[in-house]
PDB file of C-alpha atoms and ligand atoms in Angstrom:
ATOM      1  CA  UNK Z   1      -1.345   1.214 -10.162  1.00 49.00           C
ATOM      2  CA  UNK Z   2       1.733   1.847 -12.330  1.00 45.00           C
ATOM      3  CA  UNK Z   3       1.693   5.354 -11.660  1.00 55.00           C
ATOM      4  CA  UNK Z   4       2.761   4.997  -8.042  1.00 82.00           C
ATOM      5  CA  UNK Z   5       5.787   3.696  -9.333  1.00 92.00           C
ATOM      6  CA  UNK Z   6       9.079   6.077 -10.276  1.00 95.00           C
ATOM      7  CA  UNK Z   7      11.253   5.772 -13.285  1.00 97.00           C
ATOM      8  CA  UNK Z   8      14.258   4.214 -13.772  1.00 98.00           C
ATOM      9  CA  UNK Z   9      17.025   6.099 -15.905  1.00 98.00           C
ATOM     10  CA  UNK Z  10      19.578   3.565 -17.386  1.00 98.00           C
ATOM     11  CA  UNK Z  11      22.150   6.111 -18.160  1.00 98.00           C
ATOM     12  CA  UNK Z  12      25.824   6.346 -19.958  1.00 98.00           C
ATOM     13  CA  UNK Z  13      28.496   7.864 -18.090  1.00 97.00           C
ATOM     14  CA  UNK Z  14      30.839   7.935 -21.191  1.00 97.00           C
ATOM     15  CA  UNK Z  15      34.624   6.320 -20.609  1.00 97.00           C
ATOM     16  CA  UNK Z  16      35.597   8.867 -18.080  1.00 95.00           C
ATOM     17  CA  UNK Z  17      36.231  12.016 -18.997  1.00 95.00           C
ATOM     18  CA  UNK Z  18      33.350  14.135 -17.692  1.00 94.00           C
ATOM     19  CA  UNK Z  19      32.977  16.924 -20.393  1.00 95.00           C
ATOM     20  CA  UNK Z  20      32.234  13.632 -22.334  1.00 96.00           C
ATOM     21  CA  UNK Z  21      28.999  13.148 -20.161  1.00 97.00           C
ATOM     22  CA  UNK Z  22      26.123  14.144 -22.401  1.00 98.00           C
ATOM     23  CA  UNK Z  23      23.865  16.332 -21.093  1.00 98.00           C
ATOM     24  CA  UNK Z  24      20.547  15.034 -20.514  1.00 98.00           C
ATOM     25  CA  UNK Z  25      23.151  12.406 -18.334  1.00 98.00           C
ATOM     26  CA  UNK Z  26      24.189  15.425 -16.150  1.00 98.00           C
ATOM     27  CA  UNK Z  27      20.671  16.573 -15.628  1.00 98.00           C
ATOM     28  CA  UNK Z  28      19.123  13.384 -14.487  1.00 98.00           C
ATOM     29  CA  UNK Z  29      22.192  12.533 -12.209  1.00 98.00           C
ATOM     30  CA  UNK Z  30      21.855  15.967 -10.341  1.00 97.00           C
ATOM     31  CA  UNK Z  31      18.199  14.938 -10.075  1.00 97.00           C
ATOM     32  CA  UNK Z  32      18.422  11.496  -9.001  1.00 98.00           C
ATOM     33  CA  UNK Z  33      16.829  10.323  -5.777  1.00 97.00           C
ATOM     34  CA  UNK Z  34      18.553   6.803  -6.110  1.00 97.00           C
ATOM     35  CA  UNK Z  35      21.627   6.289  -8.301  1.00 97.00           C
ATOM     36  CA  UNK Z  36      22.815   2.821  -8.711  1.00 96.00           C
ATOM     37  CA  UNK Z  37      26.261   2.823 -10.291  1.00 95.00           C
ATOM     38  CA  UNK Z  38      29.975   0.883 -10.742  1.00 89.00           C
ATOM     39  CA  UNK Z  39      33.014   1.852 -11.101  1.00 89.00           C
ATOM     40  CA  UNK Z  40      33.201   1.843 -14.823  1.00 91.00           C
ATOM     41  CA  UNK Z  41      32.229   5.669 -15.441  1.00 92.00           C
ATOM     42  CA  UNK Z  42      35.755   6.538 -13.339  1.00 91.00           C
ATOM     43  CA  UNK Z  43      36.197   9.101 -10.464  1.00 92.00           C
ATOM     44  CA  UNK Z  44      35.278  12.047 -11.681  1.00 92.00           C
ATOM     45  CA  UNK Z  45      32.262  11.233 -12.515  1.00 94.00           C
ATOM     46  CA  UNK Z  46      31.219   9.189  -9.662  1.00 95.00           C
ATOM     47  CA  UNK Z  47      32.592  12.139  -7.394  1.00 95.00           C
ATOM     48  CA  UNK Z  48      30.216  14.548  -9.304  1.00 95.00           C
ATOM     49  CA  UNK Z  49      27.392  12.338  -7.949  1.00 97.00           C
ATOM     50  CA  UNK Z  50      24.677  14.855  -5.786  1.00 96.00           C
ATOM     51  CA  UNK Z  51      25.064  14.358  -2.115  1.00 95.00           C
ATOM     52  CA  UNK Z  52      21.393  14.587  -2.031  1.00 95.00           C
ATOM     53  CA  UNK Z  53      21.054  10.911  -3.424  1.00 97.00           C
ATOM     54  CA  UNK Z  54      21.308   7.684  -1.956  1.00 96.00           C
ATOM     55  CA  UNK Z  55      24.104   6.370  -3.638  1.00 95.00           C
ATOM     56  CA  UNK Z  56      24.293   2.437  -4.292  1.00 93.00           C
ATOM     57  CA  UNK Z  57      27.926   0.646  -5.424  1.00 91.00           C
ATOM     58  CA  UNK Z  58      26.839  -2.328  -8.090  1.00 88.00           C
ATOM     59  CA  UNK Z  59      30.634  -2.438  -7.758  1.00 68.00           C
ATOM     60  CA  UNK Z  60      30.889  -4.649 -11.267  1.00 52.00           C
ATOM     61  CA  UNK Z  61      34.384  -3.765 -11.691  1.00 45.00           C
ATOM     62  CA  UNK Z  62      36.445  -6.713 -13.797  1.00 46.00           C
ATOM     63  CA  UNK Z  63      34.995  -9.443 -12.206  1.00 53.00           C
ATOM     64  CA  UNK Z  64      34.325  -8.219  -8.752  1.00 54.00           C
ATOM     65  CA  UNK Z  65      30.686  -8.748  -8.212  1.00 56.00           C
ATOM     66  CA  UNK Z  66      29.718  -6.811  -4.734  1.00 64.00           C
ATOM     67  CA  UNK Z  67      25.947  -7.234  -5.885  1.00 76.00           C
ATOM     68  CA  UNK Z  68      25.396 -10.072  -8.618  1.00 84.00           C
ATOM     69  CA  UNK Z  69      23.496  -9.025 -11.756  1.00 85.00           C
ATOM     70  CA  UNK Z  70      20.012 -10.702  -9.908  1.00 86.00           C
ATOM     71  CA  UNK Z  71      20.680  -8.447  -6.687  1.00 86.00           C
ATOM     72  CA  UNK Z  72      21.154  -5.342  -9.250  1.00 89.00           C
ATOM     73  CA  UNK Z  73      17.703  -6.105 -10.526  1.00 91.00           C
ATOM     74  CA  UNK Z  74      16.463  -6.542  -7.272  1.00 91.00           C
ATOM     75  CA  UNK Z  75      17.497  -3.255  -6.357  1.00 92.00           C
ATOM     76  CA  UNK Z  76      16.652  -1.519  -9.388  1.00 94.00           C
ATOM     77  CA  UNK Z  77      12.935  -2.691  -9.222  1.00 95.00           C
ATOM     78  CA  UNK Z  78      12.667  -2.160  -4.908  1.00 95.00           C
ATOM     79  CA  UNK Z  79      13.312   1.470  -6.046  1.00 96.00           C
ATOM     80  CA  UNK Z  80      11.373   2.385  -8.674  1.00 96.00           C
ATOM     81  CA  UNK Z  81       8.321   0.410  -6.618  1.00 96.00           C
ATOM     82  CA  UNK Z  82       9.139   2.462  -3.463  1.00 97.00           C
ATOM     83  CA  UNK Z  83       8.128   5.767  -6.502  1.00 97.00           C
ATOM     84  CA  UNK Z  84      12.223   6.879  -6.809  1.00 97.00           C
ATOM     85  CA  UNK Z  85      13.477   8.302  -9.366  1.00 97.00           C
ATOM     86  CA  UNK Z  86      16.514   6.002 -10.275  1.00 98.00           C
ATOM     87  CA  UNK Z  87      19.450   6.645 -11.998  1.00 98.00           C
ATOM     88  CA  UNK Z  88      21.024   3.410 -13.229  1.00 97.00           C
ATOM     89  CA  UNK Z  89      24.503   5.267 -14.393  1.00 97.00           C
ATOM     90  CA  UNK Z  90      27.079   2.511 -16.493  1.00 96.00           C
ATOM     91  CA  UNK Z  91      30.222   3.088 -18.223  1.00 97.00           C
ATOM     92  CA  UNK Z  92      30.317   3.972 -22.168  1.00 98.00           C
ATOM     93  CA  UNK Z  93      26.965   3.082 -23.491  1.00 98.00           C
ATOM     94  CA  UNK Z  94      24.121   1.097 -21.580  1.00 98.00           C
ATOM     95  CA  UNK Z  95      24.040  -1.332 -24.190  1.00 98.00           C
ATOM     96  CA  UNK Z  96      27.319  -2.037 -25.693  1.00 98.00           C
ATOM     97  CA  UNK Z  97      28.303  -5.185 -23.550  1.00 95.00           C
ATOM     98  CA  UNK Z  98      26.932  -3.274 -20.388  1.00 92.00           C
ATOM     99  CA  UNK Z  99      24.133  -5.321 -19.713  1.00 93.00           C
ATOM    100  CA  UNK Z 100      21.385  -2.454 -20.179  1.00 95.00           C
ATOM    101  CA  UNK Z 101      19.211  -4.314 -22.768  1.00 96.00           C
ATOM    102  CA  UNK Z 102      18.654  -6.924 -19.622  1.00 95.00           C
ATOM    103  CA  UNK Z 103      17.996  -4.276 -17.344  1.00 95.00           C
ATOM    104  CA  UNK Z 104      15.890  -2.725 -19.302  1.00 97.00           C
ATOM    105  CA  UNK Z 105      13.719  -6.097 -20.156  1.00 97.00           C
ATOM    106  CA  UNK Z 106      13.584  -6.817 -16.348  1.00 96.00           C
ATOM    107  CA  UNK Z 107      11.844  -3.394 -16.009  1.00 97.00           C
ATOM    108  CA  UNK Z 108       9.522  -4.092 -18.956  1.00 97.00           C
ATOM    109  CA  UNK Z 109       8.258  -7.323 -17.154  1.00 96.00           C
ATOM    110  CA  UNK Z 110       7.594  -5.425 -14.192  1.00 96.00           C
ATOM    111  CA  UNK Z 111       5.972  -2.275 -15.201  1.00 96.00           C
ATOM    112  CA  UNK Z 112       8.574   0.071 -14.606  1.00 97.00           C
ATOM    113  CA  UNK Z 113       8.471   2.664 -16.800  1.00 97.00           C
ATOM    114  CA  UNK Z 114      12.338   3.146 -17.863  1.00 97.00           C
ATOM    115  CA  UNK Z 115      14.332   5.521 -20.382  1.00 98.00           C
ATOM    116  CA  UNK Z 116      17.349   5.116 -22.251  1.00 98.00           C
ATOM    117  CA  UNK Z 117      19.736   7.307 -22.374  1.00 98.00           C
ATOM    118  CA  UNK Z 118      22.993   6.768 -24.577  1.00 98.00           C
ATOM    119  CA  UNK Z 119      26.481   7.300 -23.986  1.00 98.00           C
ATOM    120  CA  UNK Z 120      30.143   7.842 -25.674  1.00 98.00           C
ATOM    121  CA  UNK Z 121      31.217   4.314 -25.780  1.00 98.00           C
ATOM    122  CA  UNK Z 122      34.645   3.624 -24.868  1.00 98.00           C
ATOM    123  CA  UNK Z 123      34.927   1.302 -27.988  1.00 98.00           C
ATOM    124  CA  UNK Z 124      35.212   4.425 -30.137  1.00 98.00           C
ATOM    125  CA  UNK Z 125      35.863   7.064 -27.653  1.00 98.00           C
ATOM    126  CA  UNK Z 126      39.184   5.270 -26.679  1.00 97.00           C
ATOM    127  CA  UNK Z 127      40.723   4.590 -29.710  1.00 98.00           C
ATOM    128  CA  UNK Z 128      39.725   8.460 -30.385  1.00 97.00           C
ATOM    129  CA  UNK Z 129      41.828   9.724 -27.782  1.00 96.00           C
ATOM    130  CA  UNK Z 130      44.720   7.537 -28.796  1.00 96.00           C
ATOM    131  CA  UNK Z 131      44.765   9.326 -32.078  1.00 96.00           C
ATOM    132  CA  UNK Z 132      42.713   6.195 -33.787  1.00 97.00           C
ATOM    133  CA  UNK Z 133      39.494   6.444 -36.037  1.00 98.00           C
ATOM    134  CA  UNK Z 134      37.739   3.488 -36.140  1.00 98.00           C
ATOM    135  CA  UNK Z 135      37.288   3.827 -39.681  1.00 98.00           C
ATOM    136  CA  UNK Z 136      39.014   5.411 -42.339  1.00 97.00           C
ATOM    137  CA  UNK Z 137      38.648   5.533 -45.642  1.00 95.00           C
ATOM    138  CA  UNK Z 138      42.097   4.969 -46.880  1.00 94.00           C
ATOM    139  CA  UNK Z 139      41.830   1.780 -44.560  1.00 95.00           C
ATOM    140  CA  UNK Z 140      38.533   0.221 -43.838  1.00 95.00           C
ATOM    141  CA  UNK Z 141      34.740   1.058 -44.045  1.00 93.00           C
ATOM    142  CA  UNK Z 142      34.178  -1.905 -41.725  1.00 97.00           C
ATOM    143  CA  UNK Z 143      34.145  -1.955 -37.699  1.00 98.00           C
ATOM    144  CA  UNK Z 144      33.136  -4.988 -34.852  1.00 98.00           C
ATOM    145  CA  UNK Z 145      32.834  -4.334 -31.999  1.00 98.00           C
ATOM    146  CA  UNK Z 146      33.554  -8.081 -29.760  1.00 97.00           C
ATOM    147  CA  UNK Z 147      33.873  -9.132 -26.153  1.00 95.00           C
ATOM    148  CA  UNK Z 148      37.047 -10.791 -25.439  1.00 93.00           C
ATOM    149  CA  UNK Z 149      35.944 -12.194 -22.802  1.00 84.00           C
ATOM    150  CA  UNK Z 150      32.702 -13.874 -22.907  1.00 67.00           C
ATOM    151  CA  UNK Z 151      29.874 -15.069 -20.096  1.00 57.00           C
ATOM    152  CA  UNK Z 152      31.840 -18.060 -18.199  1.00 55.00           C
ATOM    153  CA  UNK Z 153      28.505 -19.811 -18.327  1.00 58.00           C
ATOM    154  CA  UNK Z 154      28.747 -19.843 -22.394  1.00 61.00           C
ATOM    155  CA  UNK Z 155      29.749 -23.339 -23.129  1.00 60.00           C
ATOM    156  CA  UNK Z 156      30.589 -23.000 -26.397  1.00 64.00           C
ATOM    157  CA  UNK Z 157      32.526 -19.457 -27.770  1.00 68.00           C
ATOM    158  CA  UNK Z 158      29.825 -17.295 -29.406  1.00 78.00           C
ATOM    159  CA  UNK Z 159      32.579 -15.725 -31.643  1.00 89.00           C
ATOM    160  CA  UNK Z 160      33.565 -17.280 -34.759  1.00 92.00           C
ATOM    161  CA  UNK Z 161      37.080 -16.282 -34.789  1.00 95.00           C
ATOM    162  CA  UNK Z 162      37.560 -17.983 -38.350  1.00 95.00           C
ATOM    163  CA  UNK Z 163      35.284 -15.151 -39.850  1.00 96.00           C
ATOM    164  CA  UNK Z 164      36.888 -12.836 -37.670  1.00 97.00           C
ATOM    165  CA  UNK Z 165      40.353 -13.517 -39.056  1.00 97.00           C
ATOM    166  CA  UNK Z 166      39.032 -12.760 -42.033  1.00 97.00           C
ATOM    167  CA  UNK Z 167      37.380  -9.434 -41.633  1.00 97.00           C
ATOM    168  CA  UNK Z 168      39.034  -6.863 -43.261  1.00 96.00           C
ATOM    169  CA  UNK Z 169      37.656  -4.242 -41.323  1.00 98.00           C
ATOM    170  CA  UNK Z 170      38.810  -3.119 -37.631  1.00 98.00           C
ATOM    171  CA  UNK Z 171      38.363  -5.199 -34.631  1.00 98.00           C
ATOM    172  CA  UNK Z 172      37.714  -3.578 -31.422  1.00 98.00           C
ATOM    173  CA  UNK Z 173      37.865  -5.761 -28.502  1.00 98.00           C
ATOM    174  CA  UNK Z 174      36.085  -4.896 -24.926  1.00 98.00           C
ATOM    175  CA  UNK Z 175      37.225  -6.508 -21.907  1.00 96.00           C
ATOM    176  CA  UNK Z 176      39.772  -8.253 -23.771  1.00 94.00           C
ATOM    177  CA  UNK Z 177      42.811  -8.114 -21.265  1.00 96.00           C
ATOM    178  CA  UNK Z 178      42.797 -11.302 -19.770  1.00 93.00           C
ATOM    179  CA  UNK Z 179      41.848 -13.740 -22.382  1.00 94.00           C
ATOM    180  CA  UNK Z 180      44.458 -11.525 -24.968  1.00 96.00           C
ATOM    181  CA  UNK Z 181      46.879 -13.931 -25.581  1.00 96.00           C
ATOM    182  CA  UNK Z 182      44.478 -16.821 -26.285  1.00 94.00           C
ATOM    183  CA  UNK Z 183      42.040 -14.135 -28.218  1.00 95.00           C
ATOM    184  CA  UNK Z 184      45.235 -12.900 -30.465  1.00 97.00           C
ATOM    185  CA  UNK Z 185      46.219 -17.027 -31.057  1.00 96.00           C
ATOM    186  CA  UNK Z 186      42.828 -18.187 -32.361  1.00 95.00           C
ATOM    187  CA  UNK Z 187      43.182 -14.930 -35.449  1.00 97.00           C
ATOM    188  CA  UNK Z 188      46.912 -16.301 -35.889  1.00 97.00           C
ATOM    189  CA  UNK Z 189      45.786 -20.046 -36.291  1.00 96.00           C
ATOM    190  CA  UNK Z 190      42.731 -18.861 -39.109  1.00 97.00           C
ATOM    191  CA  UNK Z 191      45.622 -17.065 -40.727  1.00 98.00           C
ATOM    192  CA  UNK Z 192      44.831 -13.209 -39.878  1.00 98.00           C
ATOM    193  CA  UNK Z 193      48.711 -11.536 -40.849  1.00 98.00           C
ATOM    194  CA  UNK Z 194      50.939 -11.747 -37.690  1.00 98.00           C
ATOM    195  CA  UNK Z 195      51.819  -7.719 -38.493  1.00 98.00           C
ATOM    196  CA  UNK Z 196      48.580  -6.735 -38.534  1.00 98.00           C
ATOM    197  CA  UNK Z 197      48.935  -3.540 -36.232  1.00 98.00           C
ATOM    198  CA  UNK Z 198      47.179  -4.045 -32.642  1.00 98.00           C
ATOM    199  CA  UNK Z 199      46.779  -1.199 -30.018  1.00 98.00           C
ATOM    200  CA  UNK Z 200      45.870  -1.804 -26.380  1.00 98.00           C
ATOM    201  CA  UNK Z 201      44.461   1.727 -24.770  1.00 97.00           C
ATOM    202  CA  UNK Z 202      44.065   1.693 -21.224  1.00 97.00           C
ATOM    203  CA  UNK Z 203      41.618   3.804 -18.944  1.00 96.00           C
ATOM    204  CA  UNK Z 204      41.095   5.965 -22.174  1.00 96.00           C
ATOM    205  CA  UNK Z 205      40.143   9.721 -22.145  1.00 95.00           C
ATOM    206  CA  UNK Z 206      40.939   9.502 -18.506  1.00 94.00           C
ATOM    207  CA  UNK Z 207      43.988  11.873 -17.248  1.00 91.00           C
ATOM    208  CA  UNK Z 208      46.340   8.478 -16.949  1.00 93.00           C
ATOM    209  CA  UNK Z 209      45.230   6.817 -20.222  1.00 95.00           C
ATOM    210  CA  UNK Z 210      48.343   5.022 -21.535  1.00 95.00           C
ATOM    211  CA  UNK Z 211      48.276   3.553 -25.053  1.00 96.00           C
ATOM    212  CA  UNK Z 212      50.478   0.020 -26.255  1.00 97.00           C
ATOM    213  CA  UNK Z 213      51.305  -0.417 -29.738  1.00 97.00           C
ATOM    214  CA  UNK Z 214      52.272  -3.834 -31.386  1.00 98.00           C
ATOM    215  CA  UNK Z 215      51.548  -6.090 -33.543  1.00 98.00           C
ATOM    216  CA  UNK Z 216      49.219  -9.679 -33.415  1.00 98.00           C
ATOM    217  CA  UNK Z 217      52.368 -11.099 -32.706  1.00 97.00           C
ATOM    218  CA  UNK Z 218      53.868  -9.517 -30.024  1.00 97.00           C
ATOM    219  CA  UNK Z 219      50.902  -7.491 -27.915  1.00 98.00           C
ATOM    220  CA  UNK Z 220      50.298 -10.368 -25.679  1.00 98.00           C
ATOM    221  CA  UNK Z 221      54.108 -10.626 -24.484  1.00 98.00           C
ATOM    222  CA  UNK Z 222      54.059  -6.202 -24.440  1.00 98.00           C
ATOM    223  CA  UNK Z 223      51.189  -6.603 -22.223  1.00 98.00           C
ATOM    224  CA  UNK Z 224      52.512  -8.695 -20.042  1.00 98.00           C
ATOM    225  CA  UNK Z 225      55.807  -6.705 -19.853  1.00 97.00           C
ATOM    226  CA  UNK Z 226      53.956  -3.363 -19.610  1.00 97.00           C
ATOM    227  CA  UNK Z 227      51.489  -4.999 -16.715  1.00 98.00           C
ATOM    228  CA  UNK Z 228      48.571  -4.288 -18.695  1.00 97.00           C
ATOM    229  CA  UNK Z 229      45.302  -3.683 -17.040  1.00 96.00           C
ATOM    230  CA  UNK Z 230      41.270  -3.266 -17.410  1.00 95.00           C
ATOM    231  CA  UNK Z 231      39.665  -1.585 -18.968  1.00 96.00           C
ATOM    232  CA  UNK Z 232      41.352  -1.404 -21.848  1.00 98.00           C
ATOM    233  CA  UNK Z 233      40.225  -1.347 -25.388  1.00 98.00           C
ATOM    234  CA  UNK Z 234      42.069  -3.053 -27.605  1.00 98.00           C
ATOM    235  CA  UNK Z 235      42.174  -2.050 -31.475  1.00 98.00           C
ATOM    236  CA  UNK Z 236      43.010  -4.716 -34.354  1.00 98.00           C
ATOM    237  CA  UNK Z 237      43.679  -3.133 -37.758  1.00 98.00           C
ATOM    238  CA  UNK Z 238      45.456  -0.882 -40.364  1.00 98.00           C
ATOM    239  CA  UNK Z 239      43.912   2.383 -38.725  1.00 98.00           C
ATOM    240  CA  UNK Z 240      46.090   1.549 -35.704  1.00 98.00           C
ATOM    241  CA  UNK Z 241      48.775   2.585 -37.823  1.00 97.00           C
ATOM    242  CA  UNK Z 242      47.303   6.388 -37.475  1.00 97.00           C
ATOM    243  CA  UNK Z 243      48.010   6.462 -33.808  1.00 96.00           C
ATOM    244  CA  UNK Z 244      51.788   7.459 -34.842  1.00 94.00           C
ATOM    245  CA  UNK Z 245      49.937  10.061 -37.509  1.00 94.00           C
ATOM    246  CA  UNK Z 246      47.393  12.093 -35.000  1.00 93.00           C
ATOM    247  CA  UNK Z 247      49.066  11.168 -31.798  1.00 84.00           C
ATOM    248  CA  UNK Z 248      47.607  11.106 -28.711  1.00 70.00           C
ATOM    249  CA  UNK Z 249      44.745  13.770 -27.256  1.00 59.00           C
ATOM    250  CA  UNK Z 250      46.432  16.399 -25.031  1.00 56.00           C
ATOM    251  CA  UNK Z 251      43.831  16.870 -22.660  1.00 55.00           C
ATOM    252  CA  UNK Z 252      41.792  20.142 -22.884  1.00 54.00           C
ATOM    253  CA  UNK Z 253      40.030  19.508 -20.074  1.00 52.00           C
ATOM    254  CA  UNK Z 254      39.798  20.843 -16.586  1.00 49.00           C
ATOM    255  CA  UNK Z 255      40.083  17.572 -14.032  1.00 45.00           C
TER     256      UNK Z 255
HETATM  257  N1  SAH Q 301      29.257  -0.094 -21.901  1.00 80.57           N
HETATM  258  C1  SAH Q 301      30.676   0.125 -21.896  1.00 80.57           C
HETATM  259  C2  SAH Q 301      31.446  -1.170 -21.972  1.00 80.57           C
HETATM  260  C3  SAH Q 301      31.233  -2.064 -20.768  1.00 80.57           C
HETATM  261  S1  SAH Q 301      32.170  -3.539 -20.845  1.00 80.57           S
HETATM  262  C4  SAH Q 301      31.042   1.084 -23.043  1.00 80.57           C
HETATM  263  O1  SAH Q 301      30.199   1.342 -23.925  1.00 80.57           O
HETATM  264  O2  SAH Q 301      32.143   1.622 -23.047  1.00 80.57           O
HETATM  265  C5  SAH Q 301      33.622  -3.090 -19.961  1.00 80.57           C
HETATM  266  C6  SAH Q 301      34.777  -2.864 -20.905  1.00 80.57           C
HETATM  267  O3  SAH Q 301      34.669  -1.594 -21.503  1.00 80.57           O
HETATM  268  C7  SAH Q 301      36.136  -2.855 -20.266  1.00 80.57           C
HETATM  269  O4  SAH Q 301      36.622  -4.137 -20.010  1.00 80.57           O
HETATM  270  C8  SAH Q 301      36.947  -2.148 -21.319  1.00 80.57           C
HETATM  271  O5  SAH Q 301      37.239  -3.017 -22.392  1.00 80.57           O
HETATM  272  C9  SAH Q 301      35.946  -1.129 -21.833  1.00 80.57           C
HETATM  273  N2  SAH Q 301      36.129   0.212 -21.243  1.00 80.57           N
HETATM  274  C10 SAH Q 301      35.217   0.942 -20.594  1.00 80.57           C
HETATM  275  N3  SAH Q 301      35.693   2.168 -20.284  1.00 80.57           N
HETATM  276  C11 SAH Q 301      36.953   2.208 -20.762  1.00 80.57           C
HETATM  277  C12 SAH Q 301      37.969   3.210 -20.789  1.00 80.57           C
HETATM  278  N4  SAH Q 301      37.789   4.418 -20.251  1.00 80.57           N
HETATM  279  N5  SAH Q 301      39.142   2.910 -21.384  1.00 80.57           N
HETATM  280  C13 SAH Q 301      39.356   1.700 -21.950  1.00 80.57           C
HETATM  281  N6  SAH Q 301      38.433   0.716 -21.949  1.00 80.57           N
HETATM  282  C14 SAH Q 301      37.245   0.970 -21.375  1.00 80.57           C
END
């Protein structure tokens, strides 16, 4: 019976900039039948999007649910029974804090045959293009990667921010914006230095990225004053430091 149904694709977009779209992403979006996206993978990618497809807006943008995670499902599985082949397309990497591993579980129960495809997450792509490896030697051999802001449903905080304070290596934060200033507090109160370099990068690789340098101390009151917004990636660490060193990447690109 399974063979009557199609295939679902869950694929990364990248964080925006298209030549950063692998290609085995390309192919199966120009092949899609059904591609069920948001708004994370940015404009030139969704405008690359065939004509040919139907086209359907999860719309999970910061908080703005147009289809809750259950309709997504919903969706995801009506397709692939109906024999489509579906392109679930999400910002960065399916399954860095993008939800894919429960996609891709939902599709397991059902029967739907599914592929993974990775992408360029933003959480190292973004600091990239702000002139900021993750790791360097002279620095750190250690990276996290953390949400900063977690499911409301959580009761209790699933980050131990003691241990984090701790951690010598670099701390990068997704979807950290709005719960910065409480975020940057609990590493202050476990005694993580107040200097310790922090850099906020907004819309990275994309043609308006904007970076905003500071320190645990003051980042919450420059993002403020800058008006700060998601997505942004935010970068705790000495390799922030190298962001004045390697500058930021002029864009080679052609959007
Ligand atoms: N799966 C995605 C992350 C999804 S969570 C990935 O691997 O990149 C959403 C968060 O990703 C945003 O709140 C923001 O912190 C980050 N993000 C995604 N694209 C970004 C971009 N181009 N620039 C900065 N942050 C980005």
């Amino acid at each position: 019976m399974s063979q009557k149904f199609g295939k679902v694709f869950l694929v990364g977009s990248g964080p925006g900039d298209p030549e950063l779209l692998t290609l085995k992403a390309r192919r199966l979006i120009d092949s899609a039948e059904v591609i069920i996206y948001d708004q994370l993978p940015g404009k030139a990618i969704l405008e690359s999007m065939p004509e040919s497809a139907e086209k359907i807006d999860a719309g999970k943008y910061a908080g703005k649910h147009t289809l809750s995670q259950g309709s997504i499902n919903e969706v995801l599985i009506e397709k692939a029974k109906a024999g489509k082949r579906v392109v679930r397309l999400k910002g960065g990497d399916p399954y860095i804090f993008g939800r894919g591993g429960e996609e891709a579980e939902v599709l397991v129960r059902e029967g739907i045959e599914f592929e993974i495809v990775p992408g360029i997450t933003s959480a190292i792509a973004a600091p990239a293009y702000a002139g900021i490896p993750v790791t360097h030697r002279e620095d750190t051999s250690m990276v996290t990667f953390i949400t900063g802001h977690e499911a409301p449903t959580k009761e209790e905080s699933g980050l131990d921010w003691e241990t984090l304070a701790k951690f010598q290596g670099t701390i990068v934060i997704l979807m950290g914006v709005k719960m910065l200033r409480r975020n940057c507090k609990a590493l202050l109160k476990f005694g993580k230095d107040p200097k310790t370099p922090v850099a906020l990068i907004e819309r990275g690789t994309r043609p308006d990225q904007r970076v905003t340098v500071g320190s645990l101390e003051n980042i919450a009151d420059l993002a403020e004053e800058r008006a700060v917004k998601a997505p942004a990636i935010t970068v705790i660490g000495k390799v922030v430091r190298l962001h004045e060193i390697l500058g930021e990447q002029l864009f080679d690109t052609e959007f």
